[in-house]
Coordinates of C-alpha atoms and ligand atoms in Angstrom, one line a residue:
M77 CA -53.5 129.4 51.8
A78 CA -51.7 132.5 50.4
A79 CA -53.8 135.1 48.8
S80 CA -53.9 135.9 45.1
R81 CA -54.3 139.5 44.0
T82 CA -55.0 141.3 40.8
Y83 CA -53.8 144.9 40.0
D84 CA -53.5 147.1 37.0
V85 CA -49.8 147.5 37.5
L86 CA -47.4 145.3 39.5
I87 CA -44.1 146.8 40.5
A88 CA -41.4 144.3 41.3
G89 CA -39.2 145.9 44.0
A90 CA -39.8 149.0 46.2
G91 CA -36.5 150.8 45.9
P92 CA -36.2 154.4 44.4
A93 CA -37.0 153.2 40.8
G94 CA -40.2 151.3 41.7
L95 CA -41.4 153.9 44.2
A96 CA -40.7 156.8 41.8
T97 CA -42.7 155.0 39.1
A98 CA -45.6 154.7 41.5
L99 CA -45.3 158.3 42.7
F100 CA -45.1 159.8 39.2
L101 CA -48.1 157.7 38.1
L102 CA -50.3 158.2 41.1
R103 CA -49.7 162.0 41.2
E104 CA -50.8 162.1 37.5
R105 CA -53.7 159.6 38.0
P106 CA -55.0 159.6 41.6
A107 CA -57.8 157.4 40.4
L108 CA -55.3 154.5 40.1
A109 CA -55.0 154.5 44.0
G110 CA -55.4 150.9 45.1
R111 CA -54.8 149.5 41.6
I112 CA -51.0 149.6 41.7
A113 CA -49.0 147.2 43.9
A114 CA -45.3 147.0 44.7
L115 CA -43.9 143.6 45.7
E116 CA -40.9 143.9 48.0
K117 CA -38.9 141.1 49.5
A118 CA -37.7 143.2 52.5
C119 CA -39.6 145.5 54.9
H120 CA -38.9 149.3 55.0
P121 CA -36.8 150.6 56.5
R122 CA -34.6 147.9 55.0
P123 CA -30.8 148.0 54.8
K124 CA -29.4 148.9 51.4
I125 CA -25.7 148.8 50.4
C126 CA -25.2 152.3 49.0
A127 CA -23.2 155.5 49.7
G128 CA -26.5 157.5 49.5
G129 CA -25.0 160.4 47.5
L130 CA -27.9 162.4 45.8
I131 CA -26.7 164.5 42.9
P132 CA -28.6 167.9 42.5
K133 CA -30.7 166.4 39.7
A134 CA -32.0 163.7 42.1
V135 CA -32.8 166.4 44.8
A136 CA -34.6 168.4 42.2
T137 CA -36.7 165.4 41.1
L138 CA -37.6 164.7 44.7
K139 CA -38.8 168.3 45.1
E140 CA -40.9 167.9 42.0
L141 CA -42.4 164.8 43.5
G142 CA -43.1 166.6 46.7
V143 CA -41.0 164.2 48.7
G144 CA -38.9 165.9 51.5
L145 CA -35.8 164.4 53.0
D146 CA -37.1 163.4 56.5
A147 CA -33.8 161.9 57.7
P148 CA -30.7 164.0 58.5
A149 CA -28.6 164.5 55.4
V150 CA -25.0 165.9 54.9
E151 CA -24.5 168.4 52.1
V152 CA -21.1 168.8 50.5
F153 CA -20.1 172.0 48.7
D154 CA -16.6 171.2 47.6
G155 CA -14.7 168.2 46.2
E156 CA -11.3 166.7 45.6
A157 CA -10.4 164.2 42.8
R158 CA -6.9 162.6 43.0
T159 CA -6.1 161.3 39.6
P160 CA -3.1 159.5 38.1
V161 CA -2.0 162.9 36.6
K162 CA -2.7 165.4 39.4
T163 CA -5.1 166.3 42.2
I164 CA -8.0 168.4 41.0
N165 CA -9.8 170.6 43.5
L166 CA -13.3 171.2 42.3
G167 CA -13.6 174.5 44.2
R168 CA -16.3 175.6 46.7
R169 CA -19.8 176.0 45.3
A170 CA -22.7 178.1 46.6
E171 CA -25.1 175.2 46.1
P172 CA -24.5 171.6 47.3
L173 CA -22.6 169.3 44.9
C174 CA -24.1 166.3 46.7
T175 CA -26.5 165.5 49.5
I176 CA -25.7 162.4 51.4
V177 CA -28.5 160.4 52.9
R178 CA -28.8 156.9 54.5
R179 CA -30.6 154.6 52.1
D180 CA -32.7 152.8 54.7
Q181 CA -34.3 156.0 55.9
F182 CA -34.5 157.6 52.4
D183 CA -36.2 154.6 50.8
A184 CA -38.6 154.2 53.7
G185 CA -39.6 157.9 53.3
L186 CA -40.2 157.3 49.6
A187 CA -42.3 154.3 50.4
R188 CA -44.4 156.2 52.9
A189 CA -45.0 159.0 50.3
A190 CA -46.0 156.4 47.6
C191 CA -48.4 154.7 50.0
R192 CA -50.0 158.0 51.0
H193 CA -50.7 158.5 47.3
G194 CA -52.4 155.1 47.0
L195 CA -49.7 152.5 46.3
T196 CA -50.4 149.1 47.9
L197 CA -47.1 147.8 49.2
H198 CA -46.7 144.1 49.9
E199 CA -43.5 143.7 52.0
A200 CA -41.8 140.4 52.9
T201 CA -42.9 139.2 49.5
S202 CA -40.1 137.7 47.5
I203 CA -40.6 137.2 43.8
L204 CA -39.8 133.7 42.7
G205 CA -40.7 133.9 39.0
V206 CA -42.5 136.0 36.5
R207 CA -44.4 134.8 33.4
A208 CA -46.5 136.4 30.7
E209 CA -49.8 134.7 30.2
A210 CA -52.3 135.4 27.3
D211 CA -53.5 138.7 28.6
R212 CA -51.8 139.3 31.9
I213 CA -48.6 138.9 33.9
C214 CA -48.3 136.4 36.7
V215 CA -45.8 137.1 39.4
E216 CA -45.2 134.1 41.7
T217 CA -44.0 135.1 45.2
T218 CA -43.5 133.6 48.6
Q219 CA -47.0 135.0 49.4
G220 CA -48.7 133.4 46.5
C221 CA -49.4 134.6 42.9
F222 CA -50.1 138.3 42.0
Y223 CA -51.6 139.2 38.6
G224 CA -51.2 142.5 36.7
K225 CA -52.0 143.8 33.3
V226 CA -48.3 144.9 33.2
V227 CA -45.2 144.5 35.4
V228 CA -42.4 147.0 36.1
G229 CA -39.1 145.4 36.8
A230 CA -37.6 147.6 39.5
D231 CA -36.0 144.8 41.4
G232 CA -32.4 145.8 41.1
S233 CA -29.3 144.6 39.3
A234 CA -30.2 140.9 39.6
S235 CA -33.8 141.6 38.5
R236 CA -36.1 138.5 38.3
V237 CA -38.2 140.4 35.8
R238 CA -35.2 140.9 33.5
R239 CA -34.2 137.3 33.9
D240 CA -37.6 135.8 33.2
L241 CA -39.0 138.2 30.6
F242 CA -36.0 139.8 28.9
G243 CA -34.0 136.7 28.0
G244 CA -31.8 136.3 31.1
L245 CA -29.2 138.3 33.0
R246 CA -26.1 139.3 30.9
K247 CA -23.2 139.9 33.1
D248 CA -20.9 141.8 30.8
H249 CA -22.0 145.3 32.1
I250 CA -21.9 144.8 35.8
G251 CA -20.0 147.1 38.0
R252 CA -19.3 146.2 41.6
A253 CA -18.8 148.3 44.7
L254 CA -17.6 147.7 48.1
M255 CA -18.1 150.1 51.1
V256 CA -17.6 150.5 54.8
D257 CA -18.9 153.1 57.3
L258 CA -16.4 154.3 59.9
P259 CA -17.3 156.6 62.9
V260 CA -15.1 159.7 62.9
D261 CA -14.4 162.8 64.9
P262 CA -15.8 165.5 62.6
S263 CA -13.5 168.3 63.9
A264 CA -10.5 166.2 62.8
T265 CA -12.0 165.0 59.5
D266 CA -11.5 167.1 56.3
E267 CA -14.8 165.8 54.8
F268 CA -16.8 167.4 57.7
S269 CA -14.7 170.5 58.5
N270 CA -14.6 171.5 54.8
Q271 CA -17.9 170.0 53.7
R272 CA -16.4 168.1 50.8
Y273 CA -16.3 164.7 49.3
R274 CA -13.1 163.0 48.0
F275 CA -12.4 160.7 45.1
D276 CA -9.3 158.8 44.2
F277 CA -8.7 157.3 40.7
N278 CA -5.2 156.0 41.4
C279 CA -6.4 152.4 41.5
L280 CA -6.2 152.8 37.7
N281 CA -2.4 152.7 38.0
N282 CA -2.9 149.1 39.3
G283 CA -5.2 147.9 36.7
L284 CA -8.6 148.5 38.4
S285 CA -11.1 150.4 36.3
G286 CA -12.8 152.6 38.8
Y287 CA -12.3 154.9 41.8
S288 CA -12.5 155.1 45.5
W289 CA -14.6 157.6 47.4
S290 CA -14.9 159.1 50.9
F291 CA -18.3 160.8 51.8
P292 CA -19.2 162.4 55.1
C293 CA -22.5 161.0 56.5
L294 CA -24.6 160.7 59.6
I295 CA -25.6 157.3 61.0
D296 CA -28.1 157.6 63.9
E297 CA -27.0 161.3 63.9
R298 CA -23.4 160.3 64.6
P299 CA -20.7 161.5 62.1
H300 CA -19.2 158.8 59.9
L301 CA -17.2 158.5 56.7
N302 CA -18.7 156.2 54.1
L303 CA -15.7 154.9 52.2
G304 CA -15.9 152.7 49.1
I305 CA -14.5 151.6 45.8
Y306 CA -16.3 151.1 42.5
Q307 CA -15.1 148.9 39.6
Y308 CA -16.6 149.0 36.2
R309 CA -16.3 146.1 33.9
D310 CA -17.0 146.2 30.2
R311 CA -16.4 143.6 27.6
R312 CA -15.0 146.3 25.3
F313 CA -11.8 146.8 27.2
A314 CA -9.8 144.0 28.8
Q315 CA -9.0 144.3 32.4
R316 CA -5.3 144.2 32.9
C317 CA -5.7 142.5 36.2
T318 CA -8.2 142.7 39.0
P319 CA -6.5 143.5 42.2
G320 CA -8.4 143.3 45.5
L321 CA -10.9 146.1 45.8
F322 CA -10.2 146.3 49.5
E323 CA -6.4 146.7 49.1
E324 CA -7.0 149.6 46.7
L325 CA -9.4 151.2 49.0
R326 CA -6.9 151.0 51.9
K327 CA -4.2 152.6 49.7
A328 CA -6.5 155.4 48.7
F329 CA -7.8 156.2 52.2
P330 CA -5.4 155.3 55.0
V331 CA -8.1 155.9 57.6
V332 CA -9.4 152.4 56.5
A333 CA -6.0 150.9 56.9
D334 CA -5.7 152.4 60.5
R335 CA -8.8 150.6 61.7
A336 CA -8.9 147.3 63.4
P337 CA -10.4 144.5 61.3
T338 CA -13.4 144.2 63.7
Q339 CA -14.4 147.8 62.9
L340 CA -14.5 147.1 59.1
A341 CA -17.9 145.7 58.3
L342 CA -17.3 145.6 54.5
K343 CA -20.4 145.3 52.3
A344 CA -20.4 144.7 48.5
F345 CA -23.1 144.8 45.9
P346 CA -23.3 144.8 42.0
I347 CA -24.5 147.7 40.0
R348 CA -25.8 147.0 36.5
A349 CA -24.4 149.5 34.0
F350 CA -26.5 150.9 31.2
D351 CA -26.0 149.4 27.7
G352 CA -27.7 151.2 24.9
N353 CA -28.1 148.0 22.9
D354 CA -30.4 146.5 25.5
H355 CA -34.2 146.4 25.4
F356 CA -36.1 147.9 28.2
A357 CA -39.7 147.0 27.3
T358 CA -41.8 144.0 26.1
D359 CA -45.5 144.4 25.3
R360 CA -46.3 143.9 29.0
A361 CA -43.1 144.7 31.0
L362 CA -40.8 147.7 31.6
L363 CA -37.4 147.8 33.2
V364 CA -36.3 150.7 35.4
G365 CA -33.4 151.7 37.7
D366 CA -30.6 149.1 38.2
A367 CA -32.7 146.4 36.5
A368 CA -32.4 148.6 33.3
G369 CA -28.9 149.8 33.9
V370 CA -27.4 153.0 35.4
D371 CA -24.3 155.2 35.2
P372 CA -21.2 153.2 34.1
L373 CA -18.7 155.9 35.0
M374 CA -19.4 156.5 38.7
G375 CA -22.0 153.9 39.5
E376 CA -24.5 156.6 40.4
G377 CA -28.0 155.2 40.2
I378 CA -30.5 157.0 42.3
S379 CA -31.1 159.9 39.8
Y380 CA -31.5 157.4 37.0
A381 CA -33.9 155.3 39.1
L382 CA -36.0 158.5 39.6
E383 CA -35.8 159.5 35.9
H384 CA -36.6 156.0 34.7
G385 CA -39.6 156.1 37.0
R386 CA -40.8 159.3 35.3
L387 CA -40.6 157.7 31.9
A388 CA -42.2 154.5 33.0
A389 CA -45.1 156.3 34.6
E390 CA -45.7 158.2 31.4
A391 CA -45.7 154.9 29.4
L392 CA -48.0 153.2 31.9
R393 CA -50.4 156.0 31.9
R394 CA -50.7 155.9 28.1
S395 CA -50.8 152.1 28.0
L396 CA -53.7 152.0 30.5
D397 CA -55.4 154.6 28.3
G398 CA -55.2 152.2 25.4
D399 CA -52.2 153.4 23.5
P400 CA -50.7 150.2 21.9
D401 CA -47.3 151.9 21.2
A402 CA -46.7 153.2 24.7
F403 CA -44.2 150.5 25.7
A404 CA -42.3 150.6 22.4
Q405 CA -42.0 154.3 22.8
Y406 CA -40.7 153.8 26.3
D407 CA -38.0 151.5 24.9
D408 CA -37.1 154.1 22.4
A409 CA -37.0 156.9 25.0
M410 CA -34.8 154.9 27.3
R411 CA -32.3 154.4 24.5
R412 CA -32.5 157.6 22.5
G413 CA -34.1 160.1 24.9
A414 CA -32.2 162.6 27.1
V415 CA -31.6 160.0 29.9
G416 CA -30.4 157.4 27.4
V417 CA -28.1 159.8 25.7
K418 CA -26.6 160.9 29.0
L419 CA -26.0 157.3 30.0
R420 CA -24.5 156.5 26.6
R421 CA -22.1 159.4 27.1
L422 CA -21.2 158.2 30.5
G423 CA -20.4 154.8 29.0
F424 CA -18.2 156.5 26.4
A425 CA -16.5 158.4 29.2
A426 CA -16.0 155.2 31.3
R427 CA -14.3 153.5 28.4
R428 CA -11.9 156.5 28.0
F429 CA -11.2 157.3 31.6
Y430 CA -10.9 153.6 32.6
G431 CA -9.2 152.4 29.4
P432 CA -5.5 152.0 28.6
R433 CA -5.1 155.7 27.7
H434 CA -6.7 157.0 30.8
R435 CA -3.7 159.3 31.6
L436 CA -4.4 161.3 28.4
Y437 CA -8.0 161.9 29.3
F438 CA -7.2 162.9 32.9
R439 CA -4.5 165.3 31.5
L440 CA -7.1 166.9 29.3
V441 CA -9.5 167.4 32.3
A442 CA -6.7 168.8 34.4
L443 CA -5.9 171.5 31.7
S444 CA -9.0 173.7 32.3
R445 CA -11.0 174.7 35.4
T446 CA -13.8 175.6 33.1
A447 CA -13.9 172.1 31.6
Q448 CA -13.9 170.7 35.2
R449 CA -16.8 173.0 36.2
L450 CA -18.8 172.2 33.1
G451 CA -18.1 168.5 33.5
V452 CA -19.3 168.5 37.1
D453 CA -22.4 170.6 36.3
W454 CA -23.3 168.3 33.3
Y455 CA -22.8 165.2 35.5
N456 CA -24.9 166.7 38.3
G457 CA -27.6 167.7 35.9
A458 CA -27.8 171.1 37.8
D459 CA -30.3 173.5 36.1
G460 CA -30.7 171.1 33.1
A461 CA -27.0 171.3 32.3
D462 CA -27.1 167.6 31.2
R463 CA -29.6 168.5 28.4
M464 CA -27.0 170.7 26.6
S465 CA -25.9 169.7 23.2
I466 CA -22.2 169.1 22.4
A467 CA -22.2 172.4 20.5
Q468 CA -23.6 174.3 23.6
V469 CA -20.9 172.6 25.8
V470 CA -18.1 173.7 23.4
V471 CA -19.4 177.3 23.3
R472 CA -19.6 177.5 27.1
W473 CA -16.1 175.9 27.4
V474 CA -14.5 178.2 25.0
S475 CA -16.1 181.4 26.4
G476 CA -15.3 180.2 30.0
A477 CA -11.7 179.5 29.0
L478 CA -11.3 183.0 27.5
R479 CA -12.4 184.6 30.7
P480 CA -9.6 185.5 33.1
G481 CA -8.9 182.5 35.4
G482 CA -10.7 180.1 33.1
A483 CA -7.8 177.8 32.4
S484 CA -5.9 176.3 35.3
Ligands
FAD985 C1 -21.7 150.4 47.4 C2 -22.6 151.2 46.5 C3 -22.6 152.5 46.6 C4 -23.5 153.3 45.8 N1 -23.5 154.7 46.0 C5 -24.4 155.4 45.3 C6 -24.5 156.8 45.5 O1 -23.7 157.4 46.3 N2 -25.3 157.5 44.8 C7 -26.2 156.9 43.8 O2 -26.9 157.6 43.2 N3 -26.1 155.6 43.6 C8 -25.3 154.8 44.3 N4 -25.2 153.4 44.2 C9 -26.2 152.8 43.2 C10 -27.6 152.8 43.8 O3 -27.6 152.1 45.1 C11 -28.6 152.1 42.9 O4 -28.4 152.5 41.6 C12 -30.0 152.3 43.3 O5 -30.3 151.7 44.5 C13 -31.0 151.8 42.2 O6 -32.3 151.8 42.7 P1 -33.3 150.7 42.3 O7 -34.6 151.1 42.8 O8 -33.2 150.4 40.8 O9 -32.8 149.3 42.9 P2 -32.6 149.0 44.5 O10 -32.4 150.1 45.3 O11 -31.7 147.8 44.5 O12 -34.1 148.4 44.8 C14 -34.6 147.2 44.4 C15 -35.6 146.7 45.3 O13 -36.0 145.4 44.9 C16 -36.1 144.5 45.9 N5 -36.0 143.1 45.3 C17 -34.9 142.6 44.7 N6 -35.1 141.3 44.3 C18 -36.4 141.1 44.7 C19 -37.3 139.9 44.6 N7 -36.8 138.8 44.1 N8 -38.5 140.0 45.2 C20 -39.0 141.2 45.7 N9 -38.2 142.3 45.9 C21 -36.9 142.2 45.4 C22 -34.9 144.9 46.8 O14 -35.1 144.4 48.2 C23 -34.9 146.4 46.7 O15 -35.7 147.0 47.7 C24 -24.4 152.7 44.9 C25 -24.4 151.3 44.8 C26 -23.5 150.5 45.6 C27 -23.5 149.0 45.5

């Protein structure tokens, strides 16, 4: 007979969003140790289809949480973006633009840290259904029923919590991504010798709203390229056609085309894009990470998983202290707070850069090095750059452009 368990907080899914929620909450309230459980269908270290690129904001949040990167990571300091208008070189930076990890190791490290702080992790526990009862949440799993005062939906793009408690899974804001890892000789590979990542937006010429990427990474300490392609779909702009993702990836990075089909273990996975019209809380449930929706422009989700975890932990703490408005305020913060505003702006940018007039927008970006630098800093959230108001961005842009070498 499977055991039934009761906790204060149940977290559905032990990826970065669920584990960050637990870590933020337990660091703030150590007395909750043993009263928070995560239900995870896999066992860490579990495979996860992801390029593993951590933007500086994510790295800073991990430092704040006291979580080190145990597994070997590759840092990139430079970048290239091929666009339908011209190739933009981002220029070498003193600080990393991105830190590339392997998700199996990274997530396992987060899980160890959360358990050290008092999270109870139930692995090999698949959630089958979630329902709200009079004064508690019941989560039915392959290991029996678990009960919580509240539940956090951190179970990814196809979230069971979202499906059962938030009126189903809408599919009109789903991105999809396909990737492959290829072993390479680092001395003959630009991404390693120049410590840079590469993006290619030319699939836009063929009607695909997204981009391809090439990241250097280490798998079992051996140099590889992680190559992939992301497509964003939004009901607000029609797709002209949907060519094969793999065909477009091959065109962008011939290294893929050169490999024998047996070397190409392609993996694909959906990414839910943030929609500011969604709801992210009921009176007993919160959504975080991919279950809530992440960056529509690039499909970056780890930094948002961590930031959602921060907000969710704050709401849970206040709710457990008896604040009846804590979850409503979470919903508001998700939509109108700094993270929600950034995600809305990324949605706005995605509709411009992937829409029918994309050449115009790429041309504007190509005009100014200062704009490029500001855009990358804002995107990366380095030193709080993503908290700047539009007015502050304009002032910085103008003053940068007036400096010698500001415009390209
Ligand atoms: C190809 C690809 C490349 C990407 N590259 C990047 C990148 O470079 N940088 C970046 O920031 N983001 C990237 N992303 C996005 C990133 O992977 C996600 O945004 C991120 O993993 C979200 O974290 P999460 O915790 O919300 O969800 P997940 O990491 O998906 O974790 C959800 C957890 O819930 C568990 N789960 C799901 N259903 C159930 C169930 N029924 N019962 C129990 N457990 C369940 C899963 O096993 C999983 O452990 C990429 C995505 C893809 C598809």
